[in-house]
Amino acid sequence: MDKPLVKMMDPTLAEMGNHLSDAMKILESGKLESEQGKERRKLSWKDIPGPLQGDGQDVVSILQLVQNLMHGDDDKQGQRMQYVAEQGHMALLGHSLAAYISVLERERLRKLTTRILSDTTLWLCRLFRYENGSAYYHEDDCEGLVNVCRLVINTHYEDYATEGFTMLSSKHPVIYQSAACRPGLGQHLCCQLGLPLSCLCIVPCNTMFGSLHQMDVALLDKLIRDDRESGKVPLLLIANAGTPGAGHTDKLSRLKELCVQYNMWLHVEGVNLATLALGQVSSAVTPATKCDSMTLTPGPWLGLPAVPAVTLYRHEDPALSLAAGLTSSQPVEKLRALPLWLSLQYLGHDGIVQRIKHASQLSQQLLEHLKTLASIKTSVEDELNSPVVVFRFSQDSAPSSGGSVEGYFAGDVLDALNRWLGEQLAQQVPLSGVDVVELEDEGTCVRFSPLMTAAALGTQENDVAALVEKLGEMIPVLSCTLRFRQDFKDEVLQQASLSYIEDLSWPGLGGVRYEPRTTDLDEDKRQHSVEKINGDLLKKLMELDTDLYFSGGPEFCEEKNGIFIGMATEDLDVAELVETIVSIGRDIEESGKLFENMTEVVRRGIQEAELQLQKANEEKLIEEGVFRQIPLVGSVLNWLSPVQASVKGRTFNLAEGCLDSTEPVYSVKAQMNKEASLDSPKSITKRFPGQKLFRRQGAGSDSVSDTSSVNQLEESFREMAHVQASDAEEAEVPQEHHVHIVEETALSDQRVPEGQETESVDTLR
């Protein structure tokens, strides 16, 4: 703790504060326990919670238990809490000190809490240019606005404290809020105040003139006049100084004039209120200093964990403020400001301004770089001073080639691509703090709001530079994917065995499904066949040496059994990709048919082979005579008068299920040997070393030969499918029939002497 703070405190309190600070650092570092303690923890971890010990435990043992609960059962660094800076330790220390201070005697506690509350309120009012204001500190961001509404109700309805809701039944109060406010804010107000939803009026933003995120002032004026004429009481207007989505600011000066004209309360909230602490404030945010109340969130702005939000307001009647809950007579409740009181002193005026200024400079740095990038559209109202940068990839300036893309690429496709862009940037540059936001008019955008993230993440200028570099790498990928998406669809529709899956939410080329050519199956069997073929097809595609990403589709995709292709690059050969999918799918379908029919084909084929072998033996017996079949006599006759009959080799065709002659096999083998003996071998076109599939020739420095890509890929998969089919055939052949196949192989490959053929067959049998 700093020395000025120690001097102001009681010695016992200062010592306690130092102990608490040391305890928090010990718990965070995880270095409290010894080696013996680690072994004891391993043995006793599963026994927690256990019974209370009769004699109690010391402080070290209790802190050890807390540390175990915080960090878990392992010592991995990834399981530790996030980094907390020194100012964060001061804020956390404030919560512990607040509980300790609460045990002081009442008079001393009252003086201390009054000092803490008055100091913090004065500092905040001066920092954010809010003169003569009071402050209400609250944990929930909406709690301050709820109590402000109670204050306004008590102001407009004098007998509300005694009559209650009956005072509101005759003249309904109306709360106005912008359509760009936080979702659910108005409903929460009505629920907490006990008002019907009819008391809430949503004011649309400008649709024809001005910003799309600013409240329509002319329409608001008309709504207020209509409500007054119908006997309603315009109560309060909620305006934005930085909308939650895009960071835009309403026309606060004009809105303040309307509130004065109709005796309404003006409440302002938003991230842009932080810029009021800077030396130069935007003209759009400056009128916020004249509003009736504003809600500040210094925690994320300054990187302070667990500090309360603050609602600054102006009102002259302390009794009504007390009735509304904005002030309290309980000194303990005033200690909510203690964490913020400690943190503001630790940072000082210069430290606070520097952190807000640093976040604003990061936004300006990113905005300047975005202006130099093609295909990027920014959505910033005040480019010179806005601390929030919202941008998205747009097709307006995206390069196009080939067919026209207008009318096909709907907003859903661009939203999917921008969602992918935001997720990739957040993943690859996590210190930037970018996120994805859905805006009603623009659609899906990427948001950079360093005022809400930079202090906690420690974002620096080099992180913004890395963000711009990654963005520059992804823009060509987005443009190529947008351009090739229609080409991919056209290629798929030309294939009879493929069906195109239209899913505009998929960030990539699109989806495809292989449809089997068999039509004689019932619906259940066909659905099972489609599921199996596309599942195997997806596995084989994922095993290819390519940069493309293959997936089974989005998590909540309505289309099942589909194969979705991810983002594309400039050198993608869409035609080759589709042909490869068709070729692999066809091979899988054929091997699947062979596998399904293997048992029946083999059974019938073996039966037919047995009949043919039996017939061949009978013909041989008739041709050679009975005497040649007797072993001893046959040998003598064969020696005296050899039989010149040739052995007819046969092979068993698993695909056809019948016996075939081996003569064509030997003919092909002889021809292959003849070709192998030639001096000039056959040339084979190959890919260059290290080249990926689906690359077009001449598209880049790593172009490949078009003559070998598809043919070699199809041939390799056919060989793979043939090997798998052979393994499946061998597994499905019954054991008792395997002997006949061995028999035929022996008869085909071995030439036995005449007269011993029958004996060999009988021996095999």
mmCIF file of C-alpha atoms in Angstrom, residues 352-589:
data_model
loop_
_atom_site.group_PDB
_atom_site.id
_atom_site.type_symbol
_atom_site.label_atom_id
_atom_site.label_comp_id
_atom_site.label_asym_id
_atom_site.label_seq_id
_atom_site.Cartn_x
_atom_site.Cartn_y
_atom_site.Cartn_z
ATOM 1 C CA ILE A 352 -6.501 7.758 -15.427
ATOM 2 C CA VAL A 353 -6.303 10.144 -18.365
ATOM 3 C CA GLN A 354 -3.372 8.230 -19.866
ATOM 4 C CA ARG A 355 -5.276 4.934 -19.912
ATOM 5 C CA ILE A 356 -8.313 6.469 -21.592
ATOM 6 C CA LYS A 357 -6.106 8.365 -24.042
ATOM 7 C CA HIS A 358 -4.164 5.198 -24.873
ATOM 8 C CA ALA A 359 -7.387 3.351 -25.739
ATOM 9 C CA SER A 360 -8.554 6.206 -27.967
ATOM 10 C CA GLN A 361 -5.200 6.268 -29.780
ATOM 11 C CA LEU A 362 -5.454 2.535 -30.464
ATOM 12 C CA SER A 363 -8.826 3.101 -32.112
ATOM 13 C CA GLN A 364 -7.453 5.890 -34.281
ATOM 14 C CA GLN A 365 -4.466 3.760 -35.261
ATOM 15 C CA LEU A 366 -6.701 0.935 -36.431
ATOM 16 C CA LEU A 367 -9.065 3.298 -38.234
ATOM 17 C CA GLU A 368 -6.225 4.873 -40.220
ATOM 18 C CA HIS A 369 -5.034 1.464 -41.386
ATOM 19 C CA LEU A 370 -8.529 0.301 -42.292
ATOM 20 C CA LYS A 371 -8.903 3.210 -44.699
ATOM 21 C CA THR A 372 -6.024 1.794 -46.761
ATOM 22 C CA LEU A 373 -7.510 -1.708 -47.058
ATOM 23 C CA ALA A 374 -9.741 -2.605 -49.965
ATOM 24 C CA SER A 375 -13.066 -4.361 -49.411
ATOM 25 C CA ILE A 376 -13.300 -3.070 -45.811
ATOM 26 C CA LYS A 377 -16.179 -0.791 -44.846
ATOM 27 C CA THR A 378 -16.137 1.084 -41.535
ATOM 28 C CA SER A 379 -19.193 2.139 -39.577
ATOM 29 C CA VAL A 380 -17.982 5.097 -37.532
ATOM 30 C CA GLU A 381 -20.040 8.207 -36.982
ATOM 31 C CA ASP A 382 -17.274 10.536 -35.746
ATOM 32 C CA GLU A 383 -14.060 9.185 -37.226
ATOM 33 C CA LEU A 384 -11.865 11.756 -35.518
ATOM 34 C CA ASN A 385 -12.809 10.960 -31.930
ATOM 35 C CA SER A 386 -14.747 7.685 -31.806
ATOM 36 C CA PRO A 387 -13.193 5.171 -29.385
ATOM 37 C CA VAL A 388 -15.110 2.308 -31.027
ATOM 38 C CA VAL A 389 -14.227 1.009 -34.489
ATOM 39 C CA VAL A 390 -16.720 -1.221 -36.293
ATOM 40 C CA PHE A 391 -15.820 -2.661 -39.689
ATOM 41 C CA ARG A 392 -16.860 -5.437 -42.029
ATOM 42 C CA PHE A 393 -15.832 -7.084 -45.263
ATOM 43 C CA SER A 394 -17.993 -5.748 -48.089
ATOM 44 C CA GLN A 395 -18.590 -7.058 -51.598
ATOM 45 C CA ASP A 396 -18.880 -3.547 -53.059
ATOM 46 C CA SER A 397 -15.163 -3.233 -53.695
ATOM 47 C CA ALA A 398 -14.361 -6.949 -53.906
ATOM 48 C CA PRO A 399 -12.751 -7.992 -57.223
ATOM 49 C CA SER A 400 -14.832 -10.206 -59.459
ATOM 50 C CA SER A 401 -14.105 -12.435 -62.421
ATOM 51 C CA GLY A 402 -16.238 -14.695 -64.505
ATOM 52 C CA GLY A 403 -19.949 -14.645 -63.896
ATOM 53 C CA SER A 404 -21.905 -11.957 -62.149
ATOM 54 C CA VAL A 405 -22.449 -12.235 -58.415
ATOM 55 C CA GLU A 406 -25.134 -9.605 -57.955
ATOM 56 C CA GLY A 407 -28.413 -10.948 -56.715
ATOM 57 C CA TYR A 408 -26.946 -14.207 -55.530
ATOM 58 C CA PHE A 409 -24.741 -13.247 -52.639
ATOM 59 C CA ALA A 410 -27.330 -12.133 -50.144
ATOM 60 C CA GLY A 411 -26.566 -10.429 -46.868
ATOM 61 C CA ASP A 412 -26.531 -13.789 -45.121
ATOM 62 C CA VAL A 413 -23.456 -14.874 -47.078
ATOM 63 C CA LEU A 414 -21.562 -11.696 -46.199
ATOM 64 C CA ASP A 415 -22.662 -12.059 -42.579
ATOM 65 C CA ALA A 416 -21.243 -15.587 -42.508
ATOM 66 C CA LEU A 417 -17.946 -14.420 -43.993
ATOM 67 C CA ASN A 418 -17.670 -11.524 -41.528
ATOM 68 C CA ARG A 419 -18.494 -13.824 -38.641
ATOM 69 C CA TRP A 420 -15.639 -16.075 -39.749
ATOM 70 C CA LEU A 421 -13.395 -13.031 -40.097
ATOM 71 C CA GLY A 422 -14.124 -11.810 -36.576
ATOM 72 C CA GLU A 423 -13.627 -15.242 -35.031
ATOM 73 C CA GLN A 424 -10.317 -15.741 -36.825
ATOM 74 C CA LEU A 425 -9.018 -12.315 -35.797
ATOM 75 C CA ALA A 426 -10.026 -12.869 -32.180
ATOM 76 C CA GLN A 427 -8.312 -16.261 -32.191
ATOM 77 C CA GLN A 428 -5.088 -15.270 -33.945
ATOM 78 C CA VAL A 429 -4.673 -11.870 -32.241
ATOM 79 C CA PRO A 430 -6.276 -12.400 -28.805
ATOM 80 C CA LEU A 431 -4.701 -9.300 -27.228
ATOM 81 C CA SER A 432 -6.594 -7.081 -29.652
ATOM 82 C CA GLY A 433 -9.898 -7.834 -27.905
ATOM 83 C CA VAL A 434 -11.973 -7.760 -31.105
ATOM 84 C CA ASP A 435 -15.371 -9.445 -31.106
ATOM 85 C CA VAL A 436 -18.307 -10.041 -33.438
ATOM 86 C CA VAL A 437 -21.386 -7.840 -33.178
ATOM 87 C CA GLU A 438 -24.745 -8.074 -34.933
ATOM 88 C CA LEU A 439 -26.092 -4.719 -36.111
ATOM 89 C CA GLU A 440 -29.624 -4.310 -37.367
ATOM 90 C CA ASP A 441 -28.756 -2.363 -40.520
ATOM 91 C CA GLU A 442 -25.187 -3.370 -41.402
ATOM 92 C CA GLY A 443 -25.443 -7.019 -40.358
ATOM 93 C CA THR A 444 -22.526 -8.920 -38.849
ATOM 94 C CA CYS A 445 -19.497 -6.736 -38.116
ATOM 95 C CA VAL A 446 -16.186 -6.891 -36.284
ATOM 96 C CA ARG A 447 -15.890 -4.501 -33.335
ATOM 97 C CA PHE A 448 -12.749 -3.074 -31.754
ATOM 98 C CA SER A 449 -13.513 -1.300 -28.477
ATOM 99 C CA PRO A 450 -10.237 -0.840 -26.563
ATOM 100 C CA LEU A 451 -11.880 1.229 -23.828
ATOM 101 C CA MET A 452 -13.643 -1.948 -22.709
ATOM 102 C CA THR A 453 -10.767 -4.404 -23.253
ATOM 103 C CA ALA A 454 -7.346 -2.739 -23.596
ATOM 104 C CA ALA A 455 -6.762 -2.066 -19.895
ATOM 105 C CA ALA A 456 -7.517 -5.664 -18.907
ATOM 106 C CA LEU A 457 -5.714 -7.312 -21.846
ATOM 107 C CA GLY A 458 -2.791 -4.893 -22.010
ATOM 108 C CA THR A 459 -3.345 -4.081 -25.685
ATOM 109 C CA GLN A 460 -0.478 -2.147 -27.289
ATOM 110 C CA GLU A 461 0.228 -0.594 -30.684
ATOM 111 C CA ASN A 462 2.032 -3.697 -31.927
ATOM 112 C CA ASP A 463 -1.129 -5.719 -31.261
ATOM 113 C CA VAL A 464 -3.086 -3.373 -33.507
ATOM 114 C CA ALA A 465 -0.372 -3.710 -36.146
ATOM 115 C CA ALA A 466 -0.629 -7.499 -35.920
ATOM 116 C CA LEU A 467 -4.402 -7.208 -36.260
ATOM 117 C CA VAL A 468 -4.058 -5.157 -39.447
ATOM 118 C CA GLU A 469 -1.510 -7.622 -40.849
ATOM 119 C CA LYS A 470 -3.802 -10.610 -40.258
ATOM 120 C CA LEU A 471 -6.709 -8.691 -41.733
ATOM 121 C CA GLY A 472 -4.683 -7.982 -44.864
ATOM 122 C CA GLU A 473 -3.971 -11.705 -45.217
ATOM 123 C CA MET A 474 -7.619 -12.688 -44.864
ATOM 124 C CA ILE A 475 -9.150 -10.191 -47.299
ATOM 125 C CA PRO A 476 -7.914 -12.065 -50.432
ATOM 126 C CA VAL A 477 -9.263 -15.310 -48.987
ATOM 127 C CA LEU A 478 -12.674 -13.729 -48.418
ATOM 128 C CA SER A 479 -12.709 -12.226 -51.927
ATOM 129 C CA CYS A 480 -11.748 -15.517 -53.587
ATOM 130 C CA THR A 481 -14.318 -17.453 -51.601
ATOM 131 C CA LEU A 482 -16.996 -14.960 -52.538
ATOM 132 C CA ARG A 483 -16.009 -15.198 -56.196
ATOM 133 C CA PHE A 484 -15.681 -19.000 -56.382
ATOM 134 C CA ARG A 485 -18.898 -19.723 -54.495
ATOM 135 C CA GLN A 486 -21.096 -19.400 -57.586
ATOM 136 C CA ASP A 487 -18.578 -21.336 -59.718
ATOM 137 C CA PHE A 488 -18.649 -24.161 -57.217
ATOM 138 C CA LYS A 489 -22.424 -24.270 -57.315
ATOM 139 C CA ASP A 490 -22.454 -24.364 -61.131
ATOM 140 C CA GLU A 491 -19.919 -27.203 -61.228
ATOM 141 C CA VAL A 492 -21.857 -29.239 -58.685
ATOM 142 C CA LEU A 493 -25.159 -28.827 -60.529
ATOM 143 C CA GLN A 494 -23.546 -30.223 -63.689
ATOM 144 C CA GLN A 495 -22.827 -33.528 -61.938
ATOM 145 C CA ALA A 496 -25.740 -35.974 -61.841
ATOM 146 C CA SER A 497 -24.336 -37.779 -58.807
ATOM 147 C CA LEU A 498 -24.019 -34.620 -56.679
ATOM 148 C CA SER A 499 -26.599 -32.351 -55.096
ATOM 149 C CA TYR A 500 -25.813 -28.799 -53.986
ATOM 150 C CA ILE A 501 -26.638 -27.779 -50.392
ATOM 151 C CA GLU A 502 -27.743 -24.150 -50.115
ATOM 152 C CA ASP A 503 -26.622 -22.884 -46.703
ATOM 153 C CA LEU A 504 -26.017 -19.138 -46.668
ATOM 154 C CA SER A 505 -24.697 -19.238 -43.111
ATOM 155 C CA TRP A 506 -21.697 -21.387 -44.065
ATOM 156 C CA PRO A 507 -18.460 -19.358 -44.393
ATOM 157 C CA GLY A 508 -16.923 -21.130 -47.359
ATOM 158 C CA LEU A 509 -17.496 -22.438 -50.882
ATOM 159 C CA GLY A 510 -20.657 -24.289 -49.954
ATOM 160 C CA GLY A 511 -22.020 -27.760 -49.317
ATOM 161 C CA VAL A 512 -22.423 -30.831 -51.487
ATOM 162 C CA ARG A 513 -23.915 -34.296 -51.074
ATOM 163 C CA TYR A 514 -23.110 -37.429 -53.070
ATOM 164 C CA GLU A 515 -26.265 -39.188 -54.235
ATOM 165 C CA PRO A 516 -26.021 -42.947 -54.972
ATOM 166 C CA ARG A 517 -27.106 -44.014 -58.443
ATOM 167 C CA THR A 518 -29.123 -46.978 -57.130
ATOM 168 C CA THR A 519 -32.852 -46.271 -57.290
ATOM 169 C CA ASP A 520 -34.317 -49.695 -56.428
ATOM 170 C CA LEU A 521 -33.768 -49.285 -52.668
ATOM 171 C CA ASP A 522 -36.460 -48.247 -50.246
ATOM 172 C CA GLU A 523 -36.229 -44.919 -48.449
ATOM 173 C CA ASP A 524 -34.620 -46.226 -45.245
ATOM 174 C CA LYS A 525 -31.945 -48.226 -47.060
ATOM 175 C CA ARG A 526 -31.238 -45.355 -49.404
ATOM 176 C CA GLN A 527 -30.903 -42.928 -46.497
ATOM 177 C CA HIS A 528 -28.493 -45.316 -44.796
ATOM 178 C CA SER A 529 -26.507 -45.651 -48.022
ATOM 179 C CA VAL A 530 -26.301 -41.848 -48.433
ATOM 180 C CA GLU A 531 -25.152 -41.436 -44.839
ATOM 181 C CA LYS A 532 -22.455 -44.108 -45.133
ATOM 182 C CA ILE A 533 -21.107 -42.978 -48.514
ATOM 183 C CA ASN A 534 -20.911 -39.299 -47.546
ATOM 184 C CA GLY A 535 -19.344 -40.171 -44.203
ATOM 185 C CA ASP A 536 -16.598 -42.191 -45.891
ATOM 186 C CA LEU A 537 -16.227 -39.513 -48.554
ATOM 187 C CA LEU A 538 -15.689 -36.825 -45.919
ATOM 188 C CA LYS A 539 -12.994 -38.918 -44.205
ATOM 189 C CA LYS A 540 -11.120 -39.454 -47.473
ATOM 190 C CA LEU A 541 -11.332 -35.776 -48.383
ATOM 191 C CA MET A 542 -9.947 -34.785 -45.004
ATOM 192 C CA GLU A 543 -6.968 -37.098 -45.592
ATOM 193 C CA LEU A 544 -6.009 -35.369 -48.852
ATOM 194 C CA ASP A 545 -2.899 -33.207 -49.046
ATOM 195 C CA THR A 546 -4.709 -29.928 -49.585
ATOM 196 C CA ASP A 547 -5.217 -26.577 -47.905
ATOM 197 C CA LEU A 548 -8.996 -26.804 -48.155
ATOM 198 C CA TYR A 549 -11.066 -27.377 -45.041
ATOM 199 C CA PHE A 550 -13.744 -30.089 -45.169
ATOM 200 C CA SER A 551 -16.469 -30.373 -42.549
ATOM 201 C CA GLY A 552 -19.769 -32.060 -41.869
ATOM 202 C CA GLY A 553 -21.438 -28.643 -41.738
ATOM 203 C CA PRO A 554 -22.616 -26.187 -39.076
ATOM 204 C CA GLU A 555 -23.807 -27.510 -35.744
ATOM 205 C CA PHE A 556 -27.469 -26.667 -36.346
ATOM 206 C CA CYS A 557 -27.530 -27.283 -40.086
ATOM 207 C CA GLU A 558 -30.876 -28.551 -41.387
ATOM 208 C CA GLU A 559 -29.228 -30.468 -44.227
ATOM 209 C CA LYS A 560 -27.812 -33.788 -43.067
ATOM 210 C CA ASN A 561 -25.149 -36.015 -44.630
ATOM 211 C CA GLY A 562 -23.502 -33.073 -46.356
ATOM 212 C CA ILE A 563 -19.879 -32.188 -47.035
ATOM 213 C CA PHE A 564 -19.031 -28.518 -46.589
ATOM 214 C CA ILE A 565 -15.919 -26.929 -48.097
ATOM 215 C CA GLY A 566 -14.271 -24.022 -46.322
ATOM 216 C CA MET A 567 -12.508 -20.889 -47.523
ATOM 217 C CA ALA A 568 -10.779 -20.804 -50.923
ATOM 218 C CA THR A 569 -7.588 -19.241 -52.261
ATOM 219 C CA GLU A 570 -6.765 -17.599 -55.566
ATOM 220 C CA ASP A 571 -5.249 -20.716 -57.197
ATOM 221 C CA LEU A 572 -8.153 -23.057 -56.447
ATOM 222 C CA ASP A 573 -9.265 -25.261 -59.337
ATOM 223 C CA VAL A 574 -12.990 -25.625 -58.680
ATOM 224 C CA ALA A 575 -13.540 -28.061 -61.558
ATOM 225 C CA GLU A 576 -10.809 -30.377 -60.296
ATOM 226 C CA LEU A 577 -12.247 -30.231 -56.789
ATOM 227 C CA VAL A 578 -15.717 -31.258 -57.955
ATOM 228 C CA GLU A 579 -14.357 -33.996 -60.230
ATOM 229 C CA THR A 580 -12.333 -35.395 -57.356
ATOM 230 C CA ILE A 581 -15.391 -35.490 -55.106
ATOM 231 C CA VAL A 582 -17.327 -37.333 -57.798
ATOM 232 C CA SER A 583 -14.495 -39.792 -58.450
ATOM 233 C CA ILE A 584 -13.944 -40.649 -54.799
ATOM 234 C CA GLY A 585 -17.677 -40.938 -54.186
ATOM 235 C CA ARG A 586 -18.095 -43.263 -57.153
ATOM 236 C CA ASP A 587 -15.272 -45.519 -55.928
ATOM 237 C CA ILE A 588 -16.765 -45.650 -52.453
ATOM 238 C CA GLU A 589 -20.175 -46.485 -53.887
#
